[in-house]
XYZ file of C-alpha atoms in Angstrom:
321
model
C -25.555 -30.088 -10.737
C -24.678 -29.080 -7.171
C -22.036 -26.614 -6.061
C -19.437 -27.809 -3.538
C -18.053 -24.717 -1.826
C -14.687 -25.840 -0.489
C -12.045 -24.393 1.782
C -8.902 -26.036 3.115
C -6.514 -25.120 5.870
C -3.026 -26.547 5.732
C 0.181 -26.697 7.700
C 3.784 -26.460 6.551
C 7.217 -27.084 7.982
C 7.516 -25.521 11.421
C 11.082 -26.440 12.404
C 14.260 -27.880 10.911
C 13.235 -31.189 12.482
C 10.383 -31.395 9.979
C 12.045 -30.021 6.885
C 9.859 -29.145 3.919
C 9.230 -31.927 1.439
C 9.208 -30.502 -2.109
C 6.516 -32.974 -3.134
C 4.262 -31.811 -0.260
C 4.976 -28.224 0.814
C 1.509 -27.929 2.422
C -0.230 -30.681 4.403
C -4.002 -30.322 4.727
C -5.231 -30.245 8.338
C -8.853 -29.137 7.876
C -11.542 -29.551 5.228
C -14.717 -27.487 5.232
C -17.421 -27.611 2.579
C -21.016 -26.592 1.964
C -23.151 -28.280 -0.682
C -25.520 -25.968 -2.580
C -28.187 -26.713 -5.146
C -28.368 -24.895 -8.498
C -30.073 -21.897 -6.888
C -27.323 -21.614 -4.230
C -29.524 -22.931 -1.441
C -27.573 -24.938 1.192
C -28.221 -28.673 1.195
C -25.581 -30.080 3.546
C -22.249 -29.344 5.225
C -18.986 -31.209 5.731
C -16.256 -30.468 8.244
C -13.310 -32.535 9.435
C -9.985 -32.113 11.202
C -7.019 -34.090 9.867
C -4.166 -35.276 12.030
C -0.964 -34.355 10.152
C 1.837 -36.879 9.766
C 4.361 -35.017 7.617
C 4.345 -31.739 9.585
C 2.889 -32.765 12.979
C 3.870 -29.501 14.657
C 1.888 -26.404 13.658
C 3.829 -23.670 11.937
C 3.734 -20.632 14.257
C 2.637 -18.223 11.516
C -0.245 -20.475 10.420
C -1.152 -21.090 14.052
C -1.414 -17.334 14.606
C -3.696 -16.864 11.569
C -5.973 -19.882 12.016
C -5.807 -20.283 15.817
C -5.367 -24.005 15.207
C -2.897 -25.490 17.674
C -0.961 -28.732 17.473
C -3.039 -30.296 20.249
C -6.257 -29.438 18.382
C -5.288 -31.855 15.613
C -4.642 -34.889 17.829
C -8.215 -36.161 17.557
C -8.326 -35.930 13.763
C -8.372 -38.895 11.397
C -5.716 -39.398 8.736
C -5.943 -37.699 5.350
C -6.973 -40.787 3.383
C -9.903 -41.471 5.711
C -11.133 -37.873 5.696
C -10.661 -37.360 1.946
C -12.488 -40.613 1.148
C -15.411 -39.562 3.350
C -15.409 -36.126 1.744
C -15.631 -37.435 -1.813
C -18.409 -39.839 -0.804
C -20.241 -36.830 0.639
C -19.731 -34.788 -2.559
C -21.684 -37.287 -4.659
C -21.336 -37.591 -8.431
C -22.745 -34.438 -10.035
C -21.078 -31.314 -8.679
C -18.739 -28.415 -9.435
C -16.195 -27.122 -6.927
C -16.341 -23.456 -5.898
C -13.339 -21.980 -4.089
C -12.040 -18.553 -3.142
C -8.818 -18.271 -5.142
C -7.022 -20.981 -7.066
C -4.800 -22.938 -4.674
C -7.109 -25.277 -2.773
C -7.801 -27.759 -5.560
C -4.125 -27.973 -6.483
C -3.139 -28.677 -2.887
C -5.991 -31.165 -2.490
C -4.708 -33.162 -5.461
C -1.092 -32.825 -4.324
C -2.062 -34.318 -0.948
C -3.995 -37.070 -2.745
C -0.893 -37.920 -4.760
C 1.404 -37.909 -1.752
C -0.874 -40.114 0.350
C -1.630 -42.469 -2.571
C -5.317 -41.712 -2.788
C -6.841 -42.611 -6.186
C -7.224 -39.561 -8.446
C -10.974 -39.706 -9.029
C -11.492 -36.055 -9.998
C -12.439 -35.245 -13.570
C -9.782 -34.252 -16.094
C -9.672 -31.454 -17.007
C -10.873 -30.246 -13.625
C -13.156 -27.248 -14.133
C -14.228 -25.161 -11.159
C -15.558 -21.746 -10.184
C -13.072 -19.312 -8.682
C -15.460 -17.137 -6.669
C -12.725 -14.570 -6.056
C -12.425 -14.155 -9.825
C -16.205 -14.048 -10.353
C -16.494 -11.389 -7.653
C -13.888 -9.304 -9.486
C -15.719 -9.718 -12.807
C -18.991 -8.463 -11.347
C -17.686 -5.744 -9.043
C -14.281 -4.722 -10.418
C -12.111 -5.072 -13.523
C -11.962 -8.858 -13.655
C -8.246 -8.790 -12.845
C -8.040 -7.406 -9.322
C -8.051 -10.072 -6.612
C -9.199 -9.105 -3.125
C -9.210 -11.098 0.084
C -12.338 -12.870 1.239
C -12.625 -10.530 4.212
C -12.374 -7.415 2.028
C -15.106 -8.743 -0.248
C -17.316 -9.459 2.767
C -16.755 -5.905 4.004
C -17.479 -4.403 0.582
C -20.758 -6.295 0.328
C -21.732 -5.393 3.927
C -22.098 -9.027 4.957
C -22.364 -9.498 8.719
C -19.193 -11.032 10.150
C -20.689 -13.539 12.533
C -17.701 -15.888 12.892
C -13.909 -15.427 12.653
C -12.174 -15.879 9.291
C -9.364 -18.307 8.392
C -11.062 -21.538 9.419
C -12.397 -23.894 6.770
C -16.019 -23.893 7.904
C -16.061 -20.090 8.375
C -14.503 -19.276 5.004
C -16.914 -21.573 3.174
C -19.803 -19.821 4.920
C -18.630 -16.387 3.752
C -17.951 -17.668 0.241
C -21.525 -18.961 0.085
C -22.853 -15.608 1.272
C -20.975 -13.893 -1.562
C -22.195 -16.430 -4.128
C -25.798 -15.724 -3.126
C -25.238 -12.032 -3.870
C -23.429 -12.586 -7.170
C -25.371 -12.943 -10.390
C -24.173 -16.520 -10.779
C -26.176 -17.136 -13.948
C -24.230 -14.312 -15.588
C -20.725 -14.770 -14.211
C -20.477 -18.562 -13.997
C -19.727 -18.808 -17.734
C -16.229 -17.643 -16.713
C -15.197 -21.089 -15.581
C -11.649 -21.808 -14.378
C -9.342 -24.758 -14.981
C -7.104 -26.407 -12.424
C -3.675 -27.139 -13.896
C -2.391 -29.806 -11.504
C -3.059 -32.443 -14.189
C -2.405 -30.758 -17.562
C -3.388 -32.502 -20.801
C -1.404 -35.692 -21.419
C -1.811 -35.737 -25.215
C -2.726 -33.468 -28.113
C -6.211 -34.985 -28.069
C -6.690 -33.784 -24.482
C -5.532 -30.214 -25.100
C -8.026 -27.586 -23.963
C -9.570 -24.827 -26.076
C -11.963 -22.381 -24.409
C -13.546 -19.171 -25.669
C -14.998 -16.546 -23.342
C -16.620 -13.176 -24.036
C -13.373 -11.208 -24.058
C -10.592 -13.769 -24.569
C -9.691 -17.319 -25.503
C -7.575 -19.866 -23.622
C -5.584 -22.845 -24.818
C -3.796 -25.366 -22.571
C -1.179 -27.558 -24.229
C -0.008 -31.067 -23.481
C 3.288 -31.470 -21.623
C 6.781 -31.340 -23.132
C 10.243 -32.211 -21.786
C 11.785 -28.786 -22.537
C 10.811 -25.156 -23.008
C 12.284 -25.224 -26.502
C 9.912 -28.015 -27.498
C 6.974 -26.085 -26.050
C 7.769 -23.025 -28.149
C 8.347 -25.067 -31.306
C 4.925 -26.717 -31.174
C 2.484 -25.405 -33.788
C -0.475 -25.718 -31.447
C 1.258 -23.421 -28.978
C 2.555 -20.729 -31.315
C -0.110 -20.699 -34.056
C -2.636 -17.872 -33.739
C -6.106 -17.266 -35.093
C -8.841 -14.787 -34.249
C -10.975 -16.457 -31.597
C -14.028 -14.507 -32.790
C -14.003 -15.255 -36.527
C -11.656 -18.295 -36.430
C -9.524 -16.918 -39.274
C -5.763 -17.422 -39.205
C -4.029 -14.085 -38.676
C -0.460 -12.977 -39.222
C 1.665 -11.836 -36.353
C 2.768 -8.222 -36.405
C 5.138 -9.058 -33.574
C 6.283 -12.653 -33.238
C 6.403 -14.387 -29.870
C 9.160 -12.878 -27.745
C 10.251 -13.741 -24.242
C 9.702 -11.234 -21.446
C 11.276 -13.633 -18.965
C 11.997 -17.341 -18.963
C 8.334 -18.240 -18.452
C 6.265 -15.576 -20.273
C 5.997 -14.779 -23.976
C 4.037 -12.051 -25.790
C 2.862 -11.538 -29.357
C 0.773 -9.038 -31.340
C -1.581 -9.829 -34.229
C -4.074 -7.978 -36.370
C -7.432 -9.282 -37.611
C -8.939 -7.374 -40.533
C -12.385 -7.847 -38.983
C -11.753 -7.460 -35.242
C -8.578 -5.409 -35.039
C -5.618 -5.852 -32.714
C -5.229 -9.085 -30.726
C -2.573 -9.532 -28.091
C -1.220 -12.939 -27.156
C 0.375 -14.231 -23.983
C 1.952 -17.610 -23.299
C 2.748 -18.691 -19.757
C 4.928 -21.781 -19.389
C 4.217 -23.809 -16.263
C 5.991 -26.772 -14.704
C 4.335 -29.894 -13.317
C 5.448 -31.536 -10.090
C 7.402 -34.115 -12.119
C 9.309 -31.450 -14.057
C 7.419 -31.443 -17.364
C 6.401 -28.181 -19.033
C 3.170 -27.015 -20.631
C 1.800 -23.788 -22.087
C -1.245 -21.678 -21.283
C -1.960 -19.364 -24.201
C -4.468 -16.520 -23.993
C -5.553 -14.308 -26.885
C -7.456 -11.103 -26.255
C -8.823 -8.232 -28.345
C -7.025 -4.988 -27.558
C -6.886 -1.409 -28.822
C -4.080 0.768 -30.179
C -2.917 1.581 -26.644
C -2.722 -2.109 -25.822
C -0.829 -2.783 -29.042
C 1.619 0.007 -28.222
C 2.304 -1.545 -24.812
C 3.342 -4.788 -26.526
C 5.623 -2.848 -28.893
C 7.147 -0.961 -25.973
C 7.676 -4.191 -24.035
C 9.479 -5.749 -27.014
C 11.698 -2.693 -27.415
C 12.439 -2.738 -23.689
C 13.636 -6.343 -23.995
C 15.754 -5.514 -27.046
C 17.347 -2.574 -25.248
C 18.083 -4.691 -22.214
C 19.778 -7.302 -24.408
C 21.810 -4.631 -26.218
C 23.101 -3.295 -22.899
C 23.960 -6.799 -21.735
C 25.740 -7.628 -24.985
C 27.700 -4.366 -24.849
C 28.686 -4.996 -21.239
C 29.914 -8.475 -22.142
C 31.952 -7.112 -25.058
C 33.585 -4.510 -22.829
C 34.345 -7.157 -20.226
C 36.044 -9.339 -22.836
C 38.174 -6.492 -24.280
């Protein structure tokens, strides 16, 4: 399997004349990619400029960062032509590698908008090199910019950042320093196309946590009533475990829970509810071993929510008196 190291540059609404379209907030104007073999040796490159049609005038902020000007895009082909050529170039056996998590979502959103057939695998697994860098060199949670990572690794900065071909080059340089054989087991999932049925729901287990991605539901209430979403088991021994603290809402989109496994100790749970472009909802549930301090943080967070609700209820009662 080859690696396709991908970077996109995109434009967005620049003036009231070209008001933002909710279904396409970002229009891709540049695709850069480097194809690597399994040992991270470069095989080929791809680069193309795209002439925008939704936001033909460059946003001034993006123009300042990328140094791409409106006139630079005039010679580009349209998105469908460039994207079709790009996928032909990718081949059939590859895994995307990107810095961050947005590029694949925006690629698919542009494909949808411009009626390009959705040929990418479902679920779409990829390597988030920003995340893998954090796992090897930090705490696995901290996310740093590509330029900061390049500086930290003392990579020579031979070309300016914030262009698709340059950022793919630096991402490749970082990949060649990473212990890819060790960190690549921490694969990521793109959520643009969540599971469409229970059969397609995703269950993954990593060294320190597990992840479950549900099918879509019409309402948040239906999400949180589904047994697949709210049921918990120890991802290490597979035994069902009772909740010490049932799922409670921290805000309208995040829920927490606390469990205890007699074999592996405290396990904290988190559910994030996400919305698709067509308004449906799905859940991403993570379960992770924690210690007494971690358990206490969940207890404190629950009490904080309860106290907030008590204050709100009291204020409402006083207002109604």
